[in-house]
Short mmCIF file of C-alpha atoms and ligand atoms in Angstrom, two decimals:
data_model
loop_
_atom_site.label_atom_id
_atom_site.label_comp_id
_atom_site.label_asym_id
_atom_site.label_seq_id
_atom_site.Cartn_x
_atom_site.Cartn_y
_atom_site.Cartn_z
CA MET D 17 76.07 145.35 213.83
CA GLN D 18 79.86 146.13 215.18
CA VAL D 19 80.46 149.13 214.63
CA THR D 20 84.40 150.62 215.68
CA PRO D 21 85.53 153.69 215.39
CA VAL D 22 89.07 153.65 213.32
CA ALA D 23 90.71 157.21 215.01
CA GLY D 24 89.24 160.10 217.23
CA ALA D 25 88.17 162.41 214.72
CA LEU D 26 86.22 160.44 212.13
CA GLY D 27 85.88 156.57 210.85
CA ALA D 28 84.22 153.22 212.08
CA GLU D 29 84.89 150.28 210.55
CA ILE D 30 81.36 148.40 210.62
CA SER D 31 80.86 144.14 210.89
CA GLY D 32 78.36 141.62 211.29
CA VAL D 33 75.96 143.24 207.91
CA ASP D 34 75.61 141.70 204.72
CA LEU D 35 74.80 144.47 202.70
CA ARG D 36 73.37 142.53 199.86
CA ASP D 37 70.90 140.74 201.63
CA PRO D 38 68.02 143.72 200.89
CA GLY D 39 66.87 142.79 205.01
CA PHE D 40 69.97 144.30 206.72
CA ASP D 41 69.92 147.08 209.29
CA PHE D 42 69.76 150.23 206.69
CA ALA D 43 69.13 152.68 209.45
CA GLY D 44 71.40 151.23 211.47
CA VAL D 45 74.24 151.72 208.69
CA TYR D 46 73.14 155.21 207.91
CA GLN D 47 73.34 156.38 211.63
CA ALA D 48 76.71 155.21 211.62
CA LEU D 49 77.59 157.38 208.56
CA LEU D 50 76.12 160.33 210.19
CA ASP D 51 77.54 160.05 213.72
CA HIS D 52 81.20 158.60 212.12
CA GLU D 53 81.12 161.08 208.73
CA VAL D 54 83.07 157.92 207.14
CA ILE D 55 81.93 154.26 207.53
CA PHE D 56 84.24 150.84 205.83
CA PHE D 57 83.38 148.12 205.43
CA ARG D 58 85.86 145.36 204.99
CA GLU D 59 85.41 143.36 201.93
CA ALA D 60 82.17 143.59 201.06
CA ASN D 61 82.56 142.11 198.15
CA LEU D 62 79.84 144.01 195.89
CA THR D 63 79.10 143.78 191.97
CA GLU D 64 78.52 146.58 190.00
CA ALA D 65 74.80 146.03 190.21
CA GLU D 66 74.95 145.80 193.95
CA HIS D 67 77.22 149.03 194.59
CA LEU D 68 74.31 150.71 192.51
CA ALA D 69 71.63 149.39 194.76
CA LEU D 70 73.47 150.01 197.70
CA GLY D 71 73.87 153.48 196.66
CA GLU D 72 69.86 153.72 196.34
CA ARG D 73 69.32 153.40 199.45
CA PHE D 74 70.66 156.46 200.30
CA GLY D 75 69.13 158.65 197.70
CA THR D 76 69.82 159.33 193.96
CA PRO D 77 72.66 157.86 192.67
CA SER D 78 74.20 160.85 190.52
CA ILE D 79 75.05 161.57 187.25
CA PHE D 80 78.92 162.73 186.87
CA PRO D 81 78.85 165.82 184.95
CA VAL D 82 81.42 164.42 182.89
CA ALA D 83 78.95 161.52 181.55
CA ARG D 84 76.43 163.91 181.47
CA LEU D 85 78.07 166.22 179.05
CA MET D 86 78.66 162.58 177.25
CA GLY D 87 74.97 161.93 176.68
CA ALA D 88 74.39 159.49 179.87
CA THR D 89 70.85 159.79 181.29
CA GLU D 90 71.49 156.77 184.22
CA PRO D 91 73.83 156.98 187.07
CA THR D 92 77.32 156.19 186.36
CA MET D 93 80.09 154.59 188.17
CA THR D 94 83.30 156.40 187.84
CA VAL D 95 86.31 153.93 187.72
CA ILE D 96 89.45 155.89 188.21
CA ALA D 97 93.12 154.01 187.56
CA ASP D 98 96.05 154.97 188.49
CA GLY D 99 98.91 153.13 187.67
CA PRO D 100 102.45 153.81 186.08
CA HIS D 101 101.04 155.80 183.02
CA SER D 102 98.59 158.19 184.62
CA ALA D 103 99.26 160.06 187.83
CA ASN D 104 96.45 160.33 191.01
CA ALA D 105 94.00 163.22 190.63
CA ALA D 106 92.92 163.44 193.74
CA ASP D 107 96.26 163.76 195.56
CA ALA D 108 95.13 166.64 197.82
CA TRP D 109 92.27 167.27 200.01
CA HIS D 110 88.90 167.97 198.28
CA THR D 111 85.53 167.99 199.05
CA ASP D 112 83.63 166.41 195.31
CA VAL D 113 82.25 168.52 192.68
CA THR D 114 81.98 171.68 194.64
CA TRP D 115 81.91 173.36 191.57
CA THR D 116 77.88 172.62 190.96
CA ALA D 117 75.10 173.77 192.62
CA THR D 118 74.61 170.48 194.30
CA PRO D 119 77.11 168.86 195.21
CA PRO D 120 77.30 165.49 197.05
CA LYS D 121 75.65 164.69 199.30
CA CYS D 122 77.54 160.88 200.04
CA ALA D 123 79.87 158.60 198.04
CA LEU D 124 79.93 154.86 197.64
CA LEU D 125 83.82 153.73 196.97
CA HIS D 126 84.31 149.95 196.40
CA MET D 127 88.27 148.78 195.56
CA GLU D 128 88.46 146.96 192.52
CA LEU D 129 92.48 146.69 192.94
CA ALA D 130 94.40 147.39 195.77
CA PRO D 131 97.95 148.22 195.42
CA GLU D 132 100.09 145.57 197.37
CA ARG D 133 102.03 148.69 199.19
CA GLY D 134 100.63 152.43 199.94
CA GLY D 135 97.32 153.80 198.33
CA ASP D 136 95.19 154.77 200.94
CA THR D 137 92.39 156.83 201.13
CA LEU D 138 93.05 159.87 203.91
CA TRP D 139 89.43 161.65 205.56
CA CYS D 140 89.25 164.71 207.49
CA SER D 141 86.50 165.52 209.25
CA ALA D 142 85.05 168.81 208.32
CA THR D 143 82.86 169.11 211.88
CA ALA D 144 86.03 168.36 213.72
CA ALA D 145 88.34 170.75 212.24
CA PHE D 146 85.67 173.43 212.83
CA ASP D 147 84.95 172.82 216.37
CA ALA D 148 88.80 173.08 216.75
CA LEU D 149 88.76 176.47 215.96
CA SER D 150 89.05 180.09 217.91
CA GLU D 151 85.21 181.60 218.78
CA PRO D 152 86.30 184.50 216.94
CA MET D 153 87.43 183.09 213.77
CA GLN D 154 84.42 180.42 213.60
CA GLN D 155 82.59 183.83 213.61
CA PHE D 156 84.45 185.49 211.12
CA LEU D 157 84.64 182.57 208.86
CA SER D 158 80.82 181.76 208.95
CA GLY D 159 80.09 185.11 207.76
CA LEU D 160 81.43 184.70 204.67
CA THR D 161 81.03 183.01 201.04
CA ALA D 162 83.28 181.68 198.21
CA VAL D 163 83.43 180.97 194.70
CA HIS D 164 84.18 177.33 193.39
CA ASP D 165 85.41 176.61 189.90
CA ASN D 166 85.76 173.75 187.86
CA GLU D 167 89.08 175.04 186.10
CA GLY D 168 91.85 172.45 188.40
CA PHE D 169 88.89 169.82 187.53
CA ILE D 170 89.22 170.27 183.61
CA GLU D 171 93.03 170.60 183.97
CA GLY D 172 92.59 166.97 185.09
CA VAL D 173 89.94 166.24 182.20
CA MET D 174 92.65 167.49 179.20
CA LYS D 175 95.30 165.23 180.64
CA LYS D 176 92.97 162.01 179.95
CA ALA D 177 90.22 162.90 177.46
CA GLY D 178 92.70 162.57 174.43
CA ASP D 179 90.23 163.70 171.62
CA ALA D 180 87.32 164.80 173.49
CA ALA D 181 89.14 166.80 175.83
CA GLU D 182 88.76 170.08 174.22
CA SER D 183 84.62 170.18 173.86
CA LEU D 184 84.53 168.24 177.23
CA ALA D 185 86.67 171.12 178.81
CA GLU D 186 84.08 173.57 176.46
CA GLY D 187 80.94 171.56 177.87
CA LEU D 188 81.86 171.96 181.46
CA ARG D 189 82.56 175.59 181.59
CA ARG D 190 78.99 176.27 179.67
CA ASP D 191 77.56 174.10 181.88
CA TYR D 192 78.67 174.37 185.36
CA PRO D 193 79.87 178.15 185.64
CA PRO D 194 81.55 179.25 189.04
CA VAL D 195 79.10 179.02 191.47
CA GLN D 196 78.80 180.48 195.09
CA HIS D 197 78.81 178.22 198.78
CA PRO D 198 78.86 179.47 202.40
CA LEU D 199 82.76 179.03 203.63
CA ILE D 200 81.09 177.06 206.67
CA ARG D 201 77.94 175.19 205.94
CA THR D 202 75.12 173.25 208.41
CA HIS D 203 74.84 169.88 207.84
CA PRO D 204 71.27 169.01 207.01
CA GLU D 205 70.89 166.35 209.33
CA THR D 206 73.24 166.72 212.76
CA GLY D 207 73.31 170.54 212.36
CA LYS D 208 76.71 170.37 213.10
CA LYS D 209 79.18 172.86 211.14
CA ALA D 210 81.38 171.87 208.97
CA ILE D 211 84.25 173.74 207.55
CA LEU D 212 83.20 173.72 203.21
CA TYR D 213 86.49 173.26 201.54
CA ALA D 214 87.62 172.15 198.47
CA GLY D 215 91.14 172.32 197.60
CA ARG D 216 91.86 173.65 194.44
CA PHE D 217 88.29 173.62 193.32
CA LEU D 218 87.52 176.94 196.06
CA LYS D 219 89.24 179.93 193.91
CA HIS D 220 88.34 183.20 196.53
CA ILE D 221 86.16 184.74 199.41
CA GLU D 222 83.58 187.11 198.40
CA GLY D 223 84.40 190.61 199.10
CA LEU D 224 87.63 190.32 200.54
CA THR D 225 91.00 191.90 199.10
CA ASP D 226 93.25 189.24 197.11
CA ALA D 227 95.46 188.75 199.63
CA GLU D 228 93.04 188.61 202.70
CA SER D 229 91.50 185.60 200.42
CA THR D 230 94.86 183.82 199.86
CA SER D 231 95.41 184.17 203.61
CA VAL D 232 92.29 183.00 204.72
CA LEU D 233 92.13 179.63 201.97
CA GLN D 234 95.78 179.08 203.73
CA LEU D 235 94.93 179.46 207.16
CA ILE D 236 92.26 176.36 206.50
CA ASP D 237 94.65 174.62 204.35
CA ASP D 238 96.92 174.33 207.08
CA HIS D 239 94.34 173.60 209.39
CA VAL D 240 92.50 170.94 207.94
CA LYS D 241 96.34 169.17 207.12
CA GLU D 242 96.29 168.33 211.11
CA PRO D 243 96.25 164.72 212.08
CA ARG D 244 93.89 165.08 214.75
CA PHE D 245 91.39 166.17 212.12
CA HIS D 246 92.00 162.68 209.74
CA CYS D 247 91.29 158.99 209.45
CA ARG D 248 93.14 156.80 207.24
CA TRP D 249 91.96 153.49 205.92
CA ARG D 250 94.62 150.66 204.19
CA TRP D 251 92.69 148.80 201.49
CA THR D 252 91.96 145.05 200.27
CA ASN D 253 90.42 144.19 197.75
CA GLY D 254 86.58 144.54 197.38
CA ASP D 255 86.48 147.05 201.12
CA LEU D 256 83.94 149.51 200.53
CA ALA D 257 84.25 153.37 202.31
CA ILE D 258 81.01 154.89 202.44
CA TRP D 259 81.21 158.55 203.18
CA ASP D 260 79.08 162.24 203.80
CA GLU D 261 80.70 164.89 201.59
CA ARG D 262 78.60 167.28 203.81
CA SER D 263 80.70 167.13 206.70
CA THR D 264 84.46 165.51 205.45
CA LEU D 265 87.67 166.33 203.22
CA HIS D 266 89.13 163.39 201.13
CA ARG D 267 92.37 162.75 199.63
CA ALA D 268 94.35 159.91 198.22
CA ALA D 269 98.32 159.31 199.58
CA ALA D 270 99.98 158.59 196.07
CA ASP D 271 102.47 157.05 197.53
CA HIS D 272 101.74 153.61 195.44
CA PHE D 273 103.25 153.95 192.09
CA PRO D 274 104.25 152.42 189.93
CA GLN D 275 101.50 149.76 191.08
CA GLU D 276 98.19 149.80 189.59
CA ARG D 277 95.35 151.19 192.03
CA ILE D 278 91.82 151.06 190.54
CA ILE D 279 88.52 152.38 192.43
CA ARG D 280 84.69 152.50 190.85
CA ARG D 281 82.69 155.37 193.01
CA LEU D 282 79.10 155.95 192.90
CA GLU D 283 78.09 159.50 194.19
CA ILE D 284 74.74 160.76 195.43
CA ASP D 285 72.83 163.65 194.36
CA GLY D 286 73.18 166.54 197.32
CA ASP D 287 71.48 169.44 197.97
CA ARG D 288 72.98 172.97 197.84
CA PRO D 289 74.84 173.94 201.02
CA TYR D 290 73.39 176.25 203.55
FE1 FE2 R 8 87.49 163.24 195.38
#
C-alpha cells in the first residue's frame, strides 16, 4: 500500500489496495484516514453494493434525514447530480449534517460522472486551521458553544423536492430542531482539536451579542478559506474519496457548469461532538 500526500495540510492518495478484496489492509487504510483526514483512491470503480460494504467497515452507514422522513429504514446512498438545470448545493465550505445531534463520522464519495473540466472538490483541515490560531484565540473559541440549524438545508430541499417539499420541510423542522455543538471539538480518536465550522448551518454563538457572534463567525469563515489548510481533488470517473467529518470541512468548486456531474455519497454515523 502506498500513501502519497497530495498537499501540505491534509489529503493522501492511496494506491496498491483493492478495496473489493475483503482481505485488504483495512487497519492501514483507516490509520491513513486518521493521519491524512481525507484519502483518495483513483478509479476504485465500486458498485453501489461494494460502496456500501466498504462503508460498513468504517461504522454504521447512515440513513440520511430526508430519506428517513420518506420512510427509509435501510442505509441510503445520496446521489447528487449537478447540471445545467440544477444549482450546486455544496458550493460553500461546510461540514455535513451538523444540524443533527450526532453528525456523521466520515463520508465515502464515489464519482459516477466526472465533468471533463472543473468540478473538483476541496477539503480544509479543521485541525490545521485550529493549530494556526494564536493561543489566546484558541482559548477563547474553545469555551464557546454554537447553535446549528437546518434552515439553509431546507432552502435547498424546497428548490428540489417538488410537491413533497412542504411536508419534508415541516418534518425536518419537527424531527431536527436546532442543536448545540462546541465550536471547537476534540477528535475522539486522535485527540486533536478541530474547528467545528459548518457554514450556513451554524447560526450563532451562545452567550455573545449578535454583533460579536457575527464577527467571530466571519473571522472563522475567513480563516478556513486560507488555501494553506486545503487540498483539492481532480476527479476521474470511479474515483473514491473518504474523509473524516470530525476533522475537515469541504466544498464543491461549482466551475463545471453546464457540464453534468454525478456523485454517490454514503455517510457513516457519528457520535455527539465534545
Ligand atoms: Fe457536503
